[in-house]
mmCIF file of C-alpha atoms in Angstrom:
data_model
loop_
_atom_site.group_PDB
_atom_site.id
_atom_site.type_symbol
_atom_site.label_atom_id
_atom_site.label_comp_id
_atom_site.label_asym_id
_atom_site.label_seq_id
_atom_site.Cartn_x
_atom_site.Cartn_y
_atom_site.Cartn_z
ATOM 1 C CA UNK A 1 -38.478 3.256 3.694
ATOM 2 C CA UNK A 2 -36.230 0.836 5.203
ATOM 3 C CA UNK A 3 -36.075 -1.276 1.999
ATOM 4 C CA UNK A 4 -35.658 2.181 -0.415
ATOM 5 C CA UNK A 5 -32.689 2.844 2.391
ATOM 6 C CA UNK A 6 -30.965 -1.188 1.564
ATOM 7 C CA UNK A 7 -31.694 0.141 -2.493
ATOM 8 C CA UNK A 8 -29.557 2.968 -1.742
ATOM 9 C CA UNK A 9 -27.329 1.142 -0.173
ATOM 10 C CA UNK A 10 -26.610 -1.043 -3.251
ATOM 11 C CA UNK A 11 -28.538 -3.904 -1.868
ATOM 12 C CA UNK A 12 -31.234 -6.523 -3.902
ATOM 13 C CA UNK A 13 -34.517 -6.867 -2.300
ATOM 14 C CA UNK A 14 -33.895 -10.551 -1.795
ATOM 15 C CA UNK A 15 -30.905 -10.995 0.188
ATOM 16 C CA UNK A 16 -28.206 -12.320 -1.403
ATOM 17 C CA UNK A 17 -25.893 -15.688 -0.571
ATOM 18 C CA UNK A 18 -22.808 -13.856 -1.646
ATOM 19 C CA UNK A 19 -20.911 -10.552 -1.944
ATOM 20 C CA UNK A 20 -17.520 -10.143 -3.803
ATOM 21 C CA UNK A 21 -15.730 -6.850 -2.782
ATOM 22 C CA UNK A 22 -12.755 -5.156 -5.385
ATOM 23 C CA UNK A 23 -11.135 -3.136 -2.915
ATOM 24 C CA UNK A 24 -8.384 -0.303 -4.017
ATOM 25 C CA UNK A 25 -7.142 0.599 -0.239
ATOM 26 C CA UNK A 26 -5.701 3.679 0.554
ATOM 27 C CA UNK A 27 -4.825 5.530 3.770
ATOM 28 C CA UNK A 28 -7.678 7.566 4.102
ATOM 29 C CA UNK A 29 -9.963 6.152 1.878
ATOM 30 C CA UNK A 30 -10.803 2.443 0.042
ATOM 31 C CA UNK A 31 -12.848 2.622 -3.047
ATOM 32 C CA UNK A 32 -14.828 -0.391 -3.346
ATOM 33 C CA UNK A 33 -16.804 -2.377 -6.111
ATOM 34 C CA UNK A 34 -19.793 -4.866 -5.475
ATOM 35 C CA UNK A 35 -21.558 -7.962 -7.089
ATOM 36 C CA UNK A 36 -24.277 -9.623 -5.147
ATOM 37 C CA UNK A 37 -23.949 -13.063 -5.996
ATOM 38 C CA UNK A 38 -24.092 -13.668 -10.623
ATOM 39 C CA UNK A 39 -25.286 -9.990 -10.712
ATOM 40 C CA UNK A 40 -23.999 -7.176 -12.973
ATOM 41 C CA UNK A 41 -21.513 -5.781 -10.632
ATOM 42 C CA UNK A 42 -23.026 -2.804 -8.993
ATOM 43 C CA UNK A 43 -20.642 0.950 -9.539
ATOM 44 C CA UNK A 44 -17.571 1.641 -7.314
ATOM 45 C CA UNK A 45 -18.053 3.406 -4.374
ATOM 46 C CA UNK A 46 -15.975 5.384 -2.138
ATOM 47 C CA UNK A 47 -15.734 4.432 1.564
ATOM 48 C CA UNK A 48 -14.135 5.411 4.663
ATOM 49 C CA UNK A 49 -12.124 2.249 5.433
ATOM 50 C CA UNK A 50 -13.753 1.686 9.146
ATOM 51 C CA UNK A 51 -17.144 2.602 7.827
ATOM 52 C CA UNK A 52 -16.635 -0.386 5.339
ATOM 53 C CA UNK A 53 -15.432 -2.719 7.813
ATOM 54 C CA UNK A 54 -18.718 -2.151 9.897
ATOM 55 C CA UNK A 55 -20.314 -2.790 6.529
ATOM 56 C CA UNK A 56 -18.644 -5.973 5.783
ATOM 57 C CA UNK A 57 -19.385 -7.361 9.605
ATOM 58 C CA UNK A 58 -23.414 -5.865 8.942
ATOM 59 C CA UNK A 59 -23.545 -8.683 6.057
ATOM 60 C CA UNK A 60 -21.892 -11.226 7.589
ATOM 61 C CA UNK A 61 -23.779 -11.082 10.840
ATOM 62 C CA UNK A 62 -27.013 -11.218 8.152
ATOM 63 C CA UNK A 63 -25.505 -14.988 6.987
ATOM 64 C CA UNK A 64 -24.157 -13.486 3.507
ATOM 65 C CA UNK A 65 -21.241 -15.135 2.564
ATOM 66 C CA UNK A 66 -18.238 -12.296 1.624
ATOM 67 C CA UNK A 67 -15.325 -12.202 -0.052
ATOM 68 C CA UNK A 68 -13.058 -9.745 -0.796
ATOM 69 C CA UNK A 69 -9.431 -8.795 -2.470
ATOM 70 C CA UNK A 70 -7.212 -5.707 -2.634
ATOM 71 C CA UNK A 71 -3.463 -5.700 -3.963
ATOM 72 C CA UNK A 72 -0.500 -5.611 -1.380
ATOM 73 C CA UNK A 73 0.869 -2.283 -1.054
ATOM 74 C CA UNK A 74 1.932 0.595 1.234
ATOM 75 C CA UNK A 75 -1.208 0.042 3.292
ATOM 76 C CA UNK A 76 0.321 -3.298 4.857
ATOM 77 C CA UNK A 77 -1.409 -6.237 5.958
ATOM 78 C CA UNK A 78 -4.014 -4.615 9.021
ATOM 79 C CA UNK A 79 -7.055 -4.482 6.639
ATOM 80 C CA UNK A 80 -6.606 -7.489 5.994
ATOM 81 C CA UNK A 81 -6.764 -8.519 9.669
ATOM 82 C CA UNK A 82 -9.897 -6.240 9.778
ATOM 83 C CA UNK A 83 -11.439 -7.835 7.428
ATOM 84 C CA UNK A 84 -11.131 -11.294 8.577
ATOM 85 C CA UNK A 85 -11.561 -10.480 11.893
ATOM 86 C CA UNK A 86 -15.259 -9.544 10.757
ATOM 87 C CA UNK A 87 -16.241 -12.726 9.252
ATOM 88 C CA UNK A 88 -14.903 -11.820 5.503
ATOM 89 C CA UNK A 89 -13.045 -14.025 3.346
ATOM 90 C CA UNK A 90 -9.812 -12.091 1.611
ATOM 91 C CA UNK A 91 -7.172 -12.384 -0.354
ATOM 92 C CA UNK A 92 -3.655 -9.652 -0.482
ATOM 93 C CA UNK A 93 -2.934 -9.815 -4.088
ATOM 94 C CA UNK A 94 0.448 -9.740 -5.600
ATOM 95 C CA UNK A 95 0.926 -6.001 -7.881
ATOM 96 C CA UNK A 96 0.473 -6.540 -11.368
ATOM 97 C CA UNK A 97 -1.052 -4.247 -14.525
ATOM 98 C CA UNK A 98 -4.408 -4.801 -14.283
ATOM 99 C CA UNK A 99 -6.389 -5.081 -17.452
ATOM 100 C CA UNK A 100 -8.091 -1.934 -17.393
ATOM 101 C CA UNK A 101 -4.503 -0.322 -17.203
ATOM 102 C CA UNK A 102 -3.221 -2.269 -20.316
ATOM 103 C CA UNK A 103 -5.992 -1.411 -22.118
ATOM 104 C CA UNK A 104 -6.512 2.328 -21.616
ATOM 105 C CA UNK A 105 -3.674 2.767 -20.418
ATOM 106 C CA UNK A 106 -5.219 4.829 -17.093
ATOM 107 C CA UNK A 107 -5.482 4.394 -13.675
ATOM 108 C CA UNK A 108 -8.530 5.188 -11.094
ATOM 109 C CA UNK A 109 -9.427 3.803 -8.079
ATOM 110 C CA UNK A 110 -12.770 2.537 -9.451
ATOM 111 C CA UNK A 111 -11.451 1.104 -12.200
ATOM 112 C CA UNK A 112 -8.809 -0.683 -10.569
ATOM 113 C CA UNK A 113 -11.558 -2.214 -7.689
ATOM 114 C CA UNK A 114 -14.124 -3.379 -10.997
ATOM 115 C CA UNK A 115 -10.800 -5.223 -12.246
ATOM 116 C CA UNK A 116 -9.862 -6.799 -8.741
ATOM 117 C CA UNK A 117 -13.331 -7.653 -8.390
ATOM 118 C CA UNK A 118 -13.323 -9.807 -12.088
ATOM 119 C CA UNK A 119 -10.110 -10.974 -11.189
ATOM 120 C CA UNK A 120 -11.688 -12.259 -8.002
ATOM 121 C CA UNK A 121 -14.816 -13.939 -9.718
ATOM 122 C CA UNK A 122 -12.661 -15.563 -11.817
ATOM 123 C CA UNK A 123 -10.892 -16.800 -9.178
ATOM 124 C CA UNK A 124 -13.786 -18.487 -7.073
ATOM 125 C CA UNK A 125 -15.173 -20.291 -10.281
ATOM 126 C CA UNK A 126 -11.876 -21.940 -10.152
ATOM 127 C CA UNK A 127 -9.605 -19.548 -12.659
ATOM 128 C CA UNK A 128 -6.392 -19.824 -9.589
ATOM 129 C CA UNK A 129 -3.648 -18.144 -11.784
ATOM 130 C CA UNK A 130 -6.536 -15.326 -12.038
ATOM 131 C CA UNK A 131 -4.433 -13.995 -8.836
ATOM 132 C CA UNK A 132 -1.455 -14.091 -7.285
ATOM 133 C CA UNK A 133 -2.583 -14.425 -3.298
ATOM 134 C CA UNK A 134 0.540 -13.254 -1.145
ATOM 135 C CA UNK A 135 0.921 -14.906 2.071
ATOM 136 C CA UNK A 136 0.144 -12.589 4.798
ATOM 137 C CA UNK A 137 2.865 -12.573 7.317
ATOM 138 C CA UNK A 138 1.706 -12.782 11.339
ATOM 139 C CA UNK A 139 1.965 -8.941 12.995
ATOM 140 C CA UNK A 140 5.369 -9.997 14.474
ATOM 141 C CA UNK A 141 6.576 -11.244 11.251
ATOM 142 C CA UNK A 142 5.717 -7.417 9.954
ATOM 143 C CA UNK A 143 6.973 -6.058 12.318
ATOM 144 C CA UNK A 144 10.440 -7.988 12.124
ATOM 145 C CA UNK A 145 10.522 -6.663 8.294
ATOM 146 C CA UNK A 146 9.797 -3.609 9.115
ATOM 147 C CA UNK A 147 12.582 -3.097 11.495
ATOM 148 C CA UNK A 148 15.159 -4.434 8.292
ATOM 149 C CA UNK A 149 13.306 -2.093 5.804
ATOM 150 C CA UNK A 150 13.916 0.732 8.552
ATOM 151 C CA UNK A 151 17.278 0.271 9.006
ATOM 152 C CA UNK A 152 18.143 -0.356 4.602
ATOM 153 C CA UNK A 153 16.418 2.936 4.247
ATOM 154 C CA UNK A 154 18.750 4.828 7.173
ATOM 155 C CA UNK A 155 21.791 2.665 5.140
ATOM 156 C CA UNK A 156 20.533 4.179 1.899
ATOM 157 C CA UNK A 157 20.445 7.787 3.288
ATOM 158 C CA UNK A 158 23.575 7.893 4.948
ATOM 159 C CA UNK A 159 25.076 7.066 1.664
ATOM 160 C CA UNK A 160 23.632 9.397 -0.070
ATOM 161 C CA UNK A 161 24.563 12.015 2.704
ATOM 162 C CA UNK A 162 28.414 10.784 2.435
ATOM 163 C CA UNK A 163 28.404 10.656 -1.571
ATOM 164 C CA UNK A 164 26.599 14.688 -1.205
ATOM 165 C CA UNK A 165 29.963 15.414 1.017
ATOM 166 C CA UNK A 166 32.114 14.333 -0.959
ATOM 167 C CA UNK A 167 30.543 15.609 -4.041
ATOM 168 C CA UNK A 168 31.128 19.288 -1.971
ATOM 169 C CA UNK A 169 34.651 18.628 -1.068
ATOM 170 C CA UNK A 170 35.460 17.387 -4.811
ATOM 171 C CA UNK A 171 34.419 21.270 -5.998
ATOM 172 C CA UNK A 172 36.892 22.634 -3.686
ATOM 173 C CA UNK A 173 39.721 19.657 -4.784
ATOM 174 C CA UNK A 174 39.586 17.499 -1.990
ATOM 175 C CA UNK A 175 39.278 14.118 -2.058
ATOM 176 C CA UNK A 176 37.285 13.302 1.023
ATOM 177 C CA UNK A 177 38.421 9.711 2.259
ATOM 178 C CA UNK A 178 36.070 6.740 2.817
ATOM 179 C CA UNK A 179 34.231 6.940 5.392
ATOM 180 C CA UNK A 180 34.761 11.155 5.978
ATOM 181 C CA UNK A 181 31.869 11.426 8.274
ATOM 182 C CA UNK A 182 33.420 8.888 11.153
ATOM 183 C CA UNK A 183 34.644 10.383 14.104
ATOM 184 C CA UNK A 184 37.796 9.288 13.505
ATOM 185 C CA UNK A 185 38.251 10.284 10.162
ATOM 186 C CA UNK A 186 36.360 13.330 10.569
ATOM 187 C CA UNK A 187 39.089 14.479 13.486
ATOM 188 C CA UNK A 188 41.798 14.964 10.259
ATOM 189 C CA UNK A 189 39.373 15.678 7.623
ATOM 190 C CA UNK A 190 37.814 18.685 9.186
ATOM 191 C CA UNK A 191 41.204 19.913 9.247
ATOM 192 C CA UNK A 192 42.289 20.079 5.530
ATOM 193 C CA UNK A 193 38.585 21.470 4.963
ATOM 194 C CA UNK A 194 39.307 24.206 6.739
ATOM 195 C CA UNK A 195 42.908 25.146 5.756
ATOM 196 C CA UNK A 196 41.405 24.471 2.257
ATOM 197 C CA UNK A 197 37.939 26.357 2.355
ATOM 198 C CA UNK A 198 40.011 29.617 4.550
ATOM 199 C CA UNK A 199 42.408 29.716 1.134
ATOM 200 C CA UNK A 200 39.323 29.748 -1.051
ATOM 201 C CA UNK A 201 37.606 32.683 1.085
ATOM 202 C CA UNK A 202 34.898 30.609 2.723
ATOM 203 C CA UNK A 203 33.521 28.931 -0.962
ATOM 204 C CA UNK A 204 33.093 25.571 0.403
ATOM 205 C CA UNK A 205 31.519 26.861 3.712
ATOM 206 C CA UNK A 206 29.022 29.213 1.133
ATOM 207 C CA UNK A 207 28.396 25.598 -1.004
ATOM 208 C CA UNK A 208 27.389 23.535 1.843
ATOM 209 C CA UNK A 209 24.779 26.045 3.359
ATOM 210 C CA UNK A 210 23.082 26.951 -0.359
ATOM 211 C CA UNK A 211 23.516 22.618 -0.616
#
């Protein structure tokens, strides 16, 4: 039973010396593909990411060597630290079409892990420009970047907010000046937006609220 339950679980008989992981992480979920050792890699599966990581530690603590890969992306860098921190080997790839995606031009999750895991294979038998490893920055390092990417993105917004104003005041014929939303500038431009939206019988008031 115990062996029919290790079957199941994707698992030879004999145990094996190695197990290369394809991972296509997500927030909620990482889809996974396996090949124990030379073996026809076995079909994706779908994982709960924590559920995996106990997985991963399960093999190692059993003296199987593992090594794993999943591209650098939205997720960050903290699977990565879970993964290490439970005896794997892995590599953050570098984004790229993967050859699954040139060829059929689709995109899954399980066939984008079966193509991280032969891009991986080829890597360990010595194929290096098989993958572009990205250096994995330390959690303060992360966390220093994403402080700058915080603030760009409030920078990016805020212009978009002051080119939306003076979009609005350009319909009513004003030429907002730069920098309308300031305090200071807003003290005299709130001004001729009123004078100017009272003449037009609120339009510019109307605008903003259906804006």
């Amino acid at each position: 039973m115990n062996n029919h339950h290790h079957a199941n679980d994707g698992e030879a008989k004999a145990k094996p010396e190695v197990i290369k992981l394809g991972l296509d992480l997500h927030a909620r979920q990482v889809t996974e593909c396996r090949q124990l050792d030379g073996s026809t890699p076995k079909p994706a599966q779908k994982w709960d990411p924590w559920k995996l990581l106990d997985k991963v530690e399960e093999w190692v603590k059993a003296g199987i060597k593992v090594y794993s890969c999943y591209e650098a992306g939205a997720c960050g860098y903290w699977y990565h630290r879970e993964l290490i921190k439970r005896g794997a080997v892995n590599f953050v790839v570098a984004p790229r079409p993967l050859e699954n995606q040139r060829r059929k031009h689709q995109k899954t999750d399980r066939l984008d892990a079966r193509a991280l895991l032969d891009n991986l294979e080829c890597y360990l038998r010595g194929k290096r420009d098989a993958m572009s490893i990205v250096a994995v920055p330390s959690p303060l390092q992360e966390q220093q970047r994403s402080v700058v990417r915080f603030r760009e993105q409030l920078v990016r917004n805020r212009r978009r907010a002051e080119a939306r104003g003076r979009a609005l005041a350009l319909t009513q014929g004003i030429l907002a000046p730069v920098g309308w939303w300031r305090p200071a500038a807003w003290k005299q431009f709130k001004n001729t937006v009123a004078a100017v939206d009272g003449l037009s019988g609120g339009a510019l008031a109307r605008g903003g609220a259906s804006g």
